[in-house]
Short mmCIF file of C-alpha atoms in Angstrom, two decimals:
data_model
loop_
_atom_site.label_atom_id
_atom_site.label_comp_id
_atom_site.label_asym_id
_atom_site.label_seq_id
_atom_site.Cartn_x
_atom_site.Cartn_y
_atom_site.Cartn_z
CA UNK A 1 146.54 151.84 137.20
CA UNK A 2 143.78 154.72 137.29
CA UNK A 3 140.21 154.95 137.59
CA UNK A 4 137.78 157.71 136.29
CA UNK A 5 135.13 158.29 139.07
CA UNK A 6 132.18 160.72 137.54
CA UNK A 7 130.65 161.96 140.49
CA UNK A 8 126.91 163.26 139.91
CA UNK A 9 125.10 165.32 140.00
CA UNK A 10 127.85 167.90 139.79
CA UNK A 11 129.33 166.00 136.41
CA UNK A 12 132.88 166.53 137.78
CA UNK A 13 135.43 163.66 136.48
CA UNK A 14 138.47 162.59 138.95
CA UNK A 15 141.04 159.77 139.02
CA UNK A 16 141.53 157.29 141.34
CA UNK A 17 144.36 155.25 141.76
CA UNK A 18 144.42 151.34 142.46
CA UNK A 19 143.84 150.49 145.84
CA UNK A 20 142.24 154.02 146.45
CA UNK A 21 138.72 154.69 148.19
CA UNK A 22 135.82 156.67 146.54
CA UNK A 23 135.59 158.71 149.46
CA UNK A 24 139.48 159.37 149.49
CA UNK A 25 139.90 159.86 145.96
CA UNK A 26 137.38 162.29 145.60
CA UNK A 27 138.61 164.65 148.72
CA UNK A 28 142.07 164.54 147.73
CA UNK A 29 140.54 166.08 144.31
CA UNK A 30 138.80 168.42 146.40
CA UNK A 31 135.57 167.11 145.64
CA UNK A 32 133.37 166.94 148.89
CA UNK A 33 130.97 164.14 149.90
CA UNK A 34 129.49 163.86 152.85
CA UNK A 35 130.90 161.35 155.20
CA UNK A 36 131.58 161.06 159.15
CA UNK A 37 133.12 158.19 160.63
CA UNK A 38 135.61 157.37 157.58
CA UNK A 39 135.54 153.32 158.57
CA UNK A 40 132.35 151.90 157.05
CA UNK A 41 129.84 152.69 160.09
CA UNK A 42 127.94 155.58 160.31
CA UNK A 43 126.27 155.37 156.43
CA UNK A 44 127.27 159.10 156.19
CA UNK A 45 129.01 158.46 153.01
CA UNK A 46 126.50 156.58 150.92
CA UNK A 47 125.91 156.77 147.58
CA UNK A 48 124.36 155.12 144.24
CA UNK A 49 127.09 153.38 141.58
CA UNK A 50 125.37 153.84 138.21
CA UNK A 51 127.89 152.56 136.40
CA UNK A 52 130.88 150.63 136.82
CA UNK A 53 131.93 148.29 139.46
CA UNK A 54 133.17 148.49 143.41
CA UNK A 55 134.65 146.39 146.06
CA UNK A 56 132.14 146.96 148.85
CA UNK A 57 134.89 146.94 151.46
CA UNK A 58 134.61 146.44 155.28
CA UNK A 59 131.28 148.55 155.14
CA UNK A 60 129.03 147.50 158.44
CA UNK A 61 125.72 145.48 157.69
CA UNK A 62 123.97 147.80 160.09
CA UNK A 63 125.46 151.08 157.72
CA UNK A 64 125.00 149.19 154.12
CA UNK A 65 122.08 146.86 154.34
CA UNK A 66 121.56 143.42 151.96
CA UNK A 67 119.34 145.26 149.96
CA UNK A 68 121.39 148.56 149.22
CA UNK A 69 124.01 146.46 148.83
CA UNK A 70 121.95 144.44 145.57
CA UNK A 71 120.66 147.60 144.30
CA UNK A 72 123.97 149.05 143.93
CA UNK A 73 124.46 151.56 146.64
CA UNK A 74 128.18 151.71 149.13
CA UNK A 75 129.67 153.26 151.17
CA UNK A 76 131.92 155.95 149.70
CA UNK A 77 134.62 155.59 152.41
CA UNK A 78 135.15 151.67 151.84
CA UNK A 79 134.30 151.01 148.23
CA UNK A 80 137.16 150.67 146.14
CA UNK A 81 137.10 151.47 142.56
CA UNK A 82 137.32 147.94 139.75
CA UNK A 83 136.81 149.54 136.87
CA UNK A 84 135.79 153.31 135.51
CA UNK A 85 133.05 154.75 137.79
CA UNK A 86 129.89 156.79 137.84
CA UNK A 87 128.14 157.16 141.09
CA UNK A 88 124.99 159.59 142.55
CA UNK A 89 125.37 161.33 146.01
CA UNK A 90 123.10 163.42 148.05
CA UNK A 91 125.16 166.54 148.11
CA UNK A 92 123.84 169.11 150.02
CA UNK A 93 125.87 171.96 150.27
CA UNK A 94 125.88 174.14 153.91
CA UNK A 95 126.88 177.45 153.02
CA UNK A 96 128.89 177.30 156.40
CA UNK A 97 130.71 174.82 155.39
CA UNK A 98 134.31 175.21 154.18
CA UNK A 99 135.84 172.37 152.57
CA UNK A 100 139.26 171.99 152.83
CA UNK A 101 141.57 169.55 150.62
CA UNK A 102 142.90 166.43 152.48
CA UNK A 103 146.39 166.25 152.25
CA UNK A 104 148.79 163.94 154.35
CA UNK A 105 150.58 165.32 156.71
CA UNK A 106 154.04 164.63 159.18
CA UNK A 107 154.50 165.75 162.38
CA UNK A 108 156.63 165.68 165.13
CA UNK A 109 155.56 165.14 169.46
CA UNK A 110 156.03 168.51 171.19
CA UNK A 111 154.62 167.70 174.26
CA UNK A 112 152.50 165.04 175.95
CA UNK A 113 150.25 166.01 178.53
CA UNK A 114 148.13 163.98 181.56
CA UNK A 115 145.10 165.80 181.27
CA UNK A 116 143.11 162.51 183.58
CA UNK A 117 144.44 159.20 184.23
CA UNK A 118 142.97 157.95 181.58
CA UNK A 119 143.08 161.05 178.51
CA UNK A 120 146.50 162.19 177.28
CA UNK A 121 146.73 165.32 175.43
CA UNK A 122 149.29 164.85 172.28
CA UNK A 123 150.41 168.16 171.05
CA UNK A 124 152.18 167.32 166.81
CA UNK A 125 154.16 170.26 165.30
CA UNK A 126 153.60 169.79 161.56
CA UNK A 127 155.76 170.16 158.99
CA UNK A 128 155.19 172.61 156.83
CA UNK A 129 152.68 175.47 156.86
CA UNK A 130 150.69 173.63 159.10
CA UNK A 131 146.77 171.72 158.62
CA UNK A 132 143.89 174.27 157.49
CA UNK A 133 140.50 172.88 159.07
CA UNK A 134 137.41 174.03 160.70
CA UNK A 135 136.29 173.82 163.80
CA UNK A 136 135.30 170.46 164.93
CA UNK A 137 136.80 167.96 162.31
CA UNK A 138 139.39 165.44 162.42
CA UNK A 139 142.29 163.24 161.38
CA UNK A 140 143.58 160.07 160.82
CA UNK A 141 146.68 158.83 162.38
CA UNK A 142 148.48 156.37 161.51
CA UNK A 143 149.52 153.77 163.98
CA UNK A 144 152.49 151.73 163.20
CA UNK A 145 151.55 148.00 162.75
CA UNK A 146 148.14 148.70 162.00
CA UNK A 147 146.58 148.88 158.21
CA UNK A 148 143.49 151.10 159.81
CA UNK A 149 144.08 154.25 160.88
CA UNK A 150 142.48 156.07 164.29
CA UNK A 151 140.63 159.11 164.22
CA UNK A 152 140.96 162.19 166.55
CA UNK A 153 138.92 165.54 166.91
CA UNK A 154 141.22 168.34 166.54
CA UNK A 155 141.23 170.20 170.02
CA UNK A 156 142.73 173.20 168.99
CA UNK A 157 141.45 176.62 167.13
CA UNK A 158 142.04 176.52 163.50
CA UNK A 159 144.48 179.55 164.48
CA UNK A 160 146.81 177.31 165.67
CA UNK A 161 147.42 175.60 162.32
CA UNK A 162 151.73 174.39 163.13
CA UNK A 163 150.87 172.44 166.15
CA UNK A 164 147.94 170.83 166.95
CA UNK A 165 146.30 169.08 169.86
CA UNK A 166 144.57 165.66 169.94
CA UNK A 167 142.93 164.15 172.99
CA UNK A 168 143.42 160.80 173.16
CA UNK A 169 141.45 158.52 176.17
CA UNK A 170 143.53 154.81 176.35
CA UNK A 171 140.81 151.89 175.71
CA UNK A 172 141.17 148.77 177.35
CA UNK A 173 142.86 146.58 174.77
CA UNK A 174 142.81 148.95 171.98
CA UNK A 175 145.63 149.09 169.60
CA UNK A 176 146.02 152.56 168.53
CA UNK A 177 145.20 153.97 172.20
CA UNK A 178 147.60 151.91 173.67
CA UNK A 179 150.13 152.85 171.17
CA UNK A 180 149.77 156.37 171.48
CA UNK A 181 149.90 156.19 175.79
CA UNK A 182 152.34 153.67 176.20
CA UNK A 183 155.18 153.95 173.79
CA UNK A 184 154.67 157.63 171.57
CA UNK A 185 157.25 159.94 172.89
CA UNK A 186 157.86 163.64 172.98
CA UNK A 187 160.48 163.89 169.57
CA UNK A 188 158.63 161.01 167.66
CA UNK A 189 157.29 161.04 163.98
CA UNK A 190 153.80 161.03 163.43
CA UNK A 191 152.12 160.67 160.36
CA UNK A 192 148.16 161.68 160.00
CA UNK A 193 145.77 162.66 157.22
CA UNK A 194 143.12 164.95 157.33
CA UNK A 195 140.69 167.19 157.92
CA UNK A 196 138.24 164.85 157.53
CA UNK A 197 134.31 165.52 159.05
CA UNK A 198 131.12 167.30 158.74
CA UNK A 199 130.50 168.47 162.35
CA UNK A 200 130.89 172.31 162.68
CA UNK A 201 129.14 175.11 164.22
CA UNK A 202 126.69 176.64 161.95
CA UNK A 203 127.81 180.48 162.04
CA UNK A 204 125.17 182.19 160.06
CA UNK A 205 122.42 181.25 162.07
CA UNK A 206 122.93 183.80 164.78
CA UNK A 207 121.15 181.36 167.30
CA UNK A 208 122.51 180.96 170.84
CA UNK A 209 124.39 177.69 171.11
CA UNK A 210 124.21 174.91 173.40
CA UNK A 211 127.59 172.55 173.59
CA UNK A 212 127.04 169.38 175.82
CA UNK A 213 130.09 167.01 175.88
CA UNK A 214 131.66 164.31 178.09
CA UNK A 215 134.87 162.41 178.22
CA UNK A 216 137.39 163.00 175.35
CA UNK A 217 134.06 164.22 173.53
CA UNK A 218 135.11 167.52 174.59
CA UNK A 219 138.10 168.29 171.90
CA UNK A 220 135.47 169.51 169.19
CA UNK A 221 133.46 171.95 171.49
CA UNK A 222 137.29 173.23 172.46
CA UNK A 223 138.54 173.47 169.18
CA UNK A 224 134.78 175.45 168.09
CA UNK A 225 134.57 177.50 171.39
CA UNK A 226 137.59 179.04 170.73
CA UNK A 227 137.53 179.33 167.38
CA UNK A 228 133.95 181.25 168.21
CA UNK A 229 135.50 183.56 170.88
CA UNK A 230 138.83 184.41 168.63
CA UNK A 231 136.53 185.90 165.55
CA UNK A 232 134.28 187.74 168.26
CA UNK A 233 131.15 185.92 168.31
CA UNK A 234 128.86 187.71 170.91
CA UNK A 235 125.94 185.07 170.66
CA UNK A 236 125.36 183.20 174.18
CA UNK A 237 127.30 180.22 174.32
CA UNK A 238 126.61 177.77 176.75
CA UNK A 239 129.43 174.64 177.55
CA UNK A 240 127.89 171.72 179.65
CA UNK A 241 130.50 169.31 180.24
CA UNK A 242 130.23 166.03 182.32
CA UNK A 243 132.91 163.74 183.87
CA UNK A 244 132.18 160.78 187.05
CA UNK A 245 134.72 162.65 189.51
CA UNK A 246 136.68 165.96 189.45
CA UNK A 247 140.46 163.99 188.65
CA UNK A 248 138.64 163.32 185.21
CA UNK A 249 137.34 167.08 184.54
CA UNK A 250 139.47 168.47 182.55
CA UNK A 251 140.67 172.36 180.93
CA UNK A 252 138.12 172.90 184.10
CA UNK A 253 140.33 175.89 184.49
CA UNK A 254 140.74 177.36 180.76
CA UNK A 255 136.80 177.18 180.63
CA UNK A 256 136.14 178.82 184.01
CA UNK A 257 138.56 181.58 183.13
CA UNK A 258 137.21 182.20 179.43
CA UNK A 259 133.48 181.98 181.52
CA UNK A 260 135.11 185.25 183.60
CA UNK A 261 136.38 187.33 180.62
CA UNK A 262 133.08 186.65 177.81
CA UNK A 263 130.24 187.62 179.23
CA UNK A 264 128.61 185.54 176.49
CA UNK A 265 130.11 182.56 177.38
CA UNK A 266 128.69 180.21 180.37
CA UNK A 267 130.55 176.72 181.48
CA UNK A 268 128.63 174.34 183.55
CA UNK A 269 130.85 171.07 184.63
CA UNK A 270 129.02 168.47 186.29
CA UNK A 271 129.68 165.54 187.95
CA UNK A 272 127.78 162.19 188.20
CA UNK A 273 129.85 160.47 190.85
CA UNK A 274 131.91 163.29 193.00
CA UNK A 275 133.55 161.44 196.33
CA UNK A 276 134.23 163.51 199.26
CA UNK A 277 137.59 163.98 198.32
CA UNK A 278 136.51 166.13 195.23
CA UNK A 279 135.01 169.07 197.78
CA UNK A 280 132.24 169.81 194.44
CA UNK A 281 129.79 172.33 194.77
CA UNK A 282 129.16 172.44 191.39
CA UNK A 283 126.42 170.46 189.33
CA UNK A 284 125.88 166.50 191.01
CA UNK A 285 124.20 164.67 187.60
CA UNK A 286 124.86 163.49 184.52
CA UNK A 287 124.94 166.27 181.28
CA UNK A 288 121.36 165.73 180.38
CA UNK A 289 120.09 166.39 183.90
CA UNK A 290 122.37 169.90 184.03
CA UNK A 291 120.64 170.76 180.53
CA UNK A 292 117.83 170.37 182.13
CA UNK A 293 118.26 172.17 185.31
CA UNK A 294 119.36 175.00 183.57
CA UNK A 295 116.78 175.62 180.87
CA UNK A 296 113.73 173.86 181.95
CA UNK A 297 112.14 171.79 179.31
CA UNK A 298 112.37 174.62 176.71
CA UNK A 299 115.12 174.48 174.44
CA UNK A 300 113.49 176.05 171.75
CA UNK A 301 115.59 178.93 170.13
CA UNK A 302 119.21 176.89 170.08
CA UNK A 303 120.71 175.17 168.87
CA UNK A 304 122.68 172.20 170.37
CA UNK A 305 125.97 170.47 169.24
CA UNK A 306 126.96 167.07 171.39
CA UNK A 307 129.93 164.78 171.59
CA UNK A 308 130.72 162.22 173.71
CA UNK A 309 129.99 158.25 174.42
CA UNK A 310 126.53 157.06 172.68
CA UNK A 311 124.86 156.39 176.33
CA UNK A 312 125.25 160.37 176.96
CA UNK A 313 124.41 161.41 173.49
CA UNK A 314 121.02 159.58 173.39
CA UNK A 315 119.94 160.91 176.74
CA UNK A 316 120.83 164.68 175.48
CA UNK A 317 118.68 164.05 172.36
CA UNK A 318 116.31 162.86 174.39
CA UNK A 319 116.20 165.78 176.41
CA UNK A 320 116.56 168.20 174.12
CA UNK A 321 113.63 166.55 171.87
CA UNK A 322 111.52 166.30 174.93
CA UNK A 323 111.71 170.43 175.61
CA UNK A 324 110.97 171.12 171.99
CA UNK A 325 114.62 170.95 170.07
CA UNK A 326 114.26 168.69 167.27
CA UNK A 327 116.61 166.94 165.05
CA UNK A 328 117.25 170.09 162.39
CA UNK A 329 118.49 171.88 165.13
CA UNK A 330 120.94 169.10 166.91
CA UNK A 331 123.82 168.22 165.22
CA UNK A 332 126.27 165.28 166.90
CA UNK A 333 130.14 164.02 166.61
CA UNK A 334 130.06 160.19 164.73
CA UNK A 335 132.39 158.62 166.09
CA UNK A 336 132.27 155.16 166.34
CA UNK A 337 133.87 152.02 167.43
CA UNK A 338 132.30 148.46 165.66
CA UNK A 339 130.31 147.50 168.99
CA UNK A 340 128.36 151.14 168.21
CA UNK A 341 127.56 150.57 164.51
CA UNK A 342 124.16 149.53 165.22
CA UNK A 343 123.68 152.93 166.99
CA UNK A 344 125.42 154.91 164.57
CA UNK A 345 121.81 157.19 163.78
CA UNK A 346 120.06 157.73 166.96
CA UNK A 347 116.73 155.80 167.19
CA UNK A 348 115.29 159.18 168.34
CA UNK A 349 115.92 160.99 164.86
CA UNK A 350 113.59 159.94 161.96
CA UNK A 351 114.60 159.22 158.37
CA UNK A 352 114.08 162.44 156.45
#
């Protein structure tokens, strides 16, 4: 059984099938909507049902209040076609971004690398003619027991469409993490969907860039960095990237080297709890502080792009607001486990 979604207000008719997602159904048909987290948390994906009727899904009560909820609103990613559809989303096209179809996709493990003790880096030769994305989305992968599937940044250019790169940090008790560290192998099958995302660098605004990441948060400013530096961007890009000790800084080397040979490129790595043993000379301080030390309280002029665990994110935003960056110009990565769904807009940024 199929179901006609009407998405407005572009008028465009698709099908569904049973069982399918708005949100899925409509990217498949290349039909964009903006969405984010893909699992019900971040309220990217909202939109008005005008006529017809949805299963709300395992949408968050933080992302989909009561309220929405009775006046007929989901979330596009959960909500799961009962009947013929017509639904109203905010659809705001960037003219940087470039949609790309989601497709499924199989792969195969070419290599697994120990980038920390606790991030692997998963290298998947695809099938085919490879994933087209842009810079700073991900996919879905599908972990074998599961019925959800995990989503990783893409840590690789869009250049390298055949074999791509996701970096994967193991969390304590987590399913898919655990999966992917303890029993994936180099020569395994992996199946993943995708691109999926909204977070990309902004290319026509010719403003210098500021990328501040931490932990496994720094796949997207990777894949973008590159992606900048391989079609000749000459606007100043500046990478601060934060770990606790130097065994968990990571592509320290790639950065410092790309740092030598584009003059428009600077990479500050900092560290918030160095021990003797790491000999660091470098930054001593959490990503915020670094920001900080390096452009005053005036951020004005950038524009700033952030990934990384919630803690570090709100103290960048907090920064950056307090030397004169404001939300228009500060763009983060969603993603986000249950426990964050209540922080899945930062307090910081006002409703528009």
């Amino acid at each position: 059984m199929t179901y006609q979604i009407t998405i407005e207000p572009l008028g465009r008719t698709i099908e569904a099938a049973e069982g399918q997602t708005v949100l899925d159904a409509c990217l498949r048909a290349g039909v964009w909507l903006p969405h984010a987290c893909g699992h019900g948390l971040c309220a990217t994906c909202k939109v008005q049902v005008r006529d017809g009727v949805v299963e709300i899904g395992e949408a968050s009560p933080f992302a989909l209040m009561d309220f929405e909820r009775e006046e007929g609103k989901c979330l596009a990613c959960c909500a799961i076609p009962q009947a013929d559809l017509v639904i109203e989303a905010e659809i705001d096209e960037d003219p940087d971004a470039r949609h790309h179809v989601i497709e499924d996709y199989v792969g195969k493990v070419s290599r697994i690398v120990d980038l920390t003790p606790t991030i692997k880096a998963f290298h998947i030769e695809l099938e085919g003619e490879g994933l087209q994305f842009q810079a700073g989305q991900y996919v879905n992968v599908r972990i074998p027991g599961e019925e959800r599937p995990r989503a990783f940044s893409l840590a690789q250019p869009p250049s390298s469409a055949r074999e791509i790169e996701l970096n994967v940090r193991i969390v304590p008790g987590g399913k898919g993490t655990t999966y992917l560290h303890e029993r994936l192998r180099v020569g395994d099958r992996v199946e993943l969907t995708g691109p999926f995302g909204g977070f990309f660098v902004r290319v026509s605004d010719p403003r210098p860039l500021i990328f501040m990441a931490g932990g496994s948060g720094l796949s997207s400013p990777k894949s973008m960095i590159l992606d900048l530096i391989e079609q000749g961007d000459q606007r100043p890009i500046t990478l601060i990237y934060g770990a606790r000790n130097r065994t968990e800084l990571y592509y320290d080397d790639l950065f410092q080297s790309l740092a030598e040979q584009h003059p428009q490129f600077r990479y500050v790595p900092a560290l918030s709890e160095p021990t003797p043993s790491c000999d660091w000379h470098g930054f001593k301080g959490f990503v915020h502080e670094a920001a900080t030390s390096l452009y005053g309280q005036d951020f004005r002029g950038s524009r700033a792009y952030l990934c990384g665990p919630p803690p570090m994110i709100e103290a960048c935003i907090r920064t950056l607001m307090q030397g004169r960056l404001f939300e228009r110009d500060i763009f983060t990565e969603k993603f986000l486990s249950e426990a964050d769904a209540s922080a899945a807009r930062s307090p910081l940024f006002k409703a528009l």
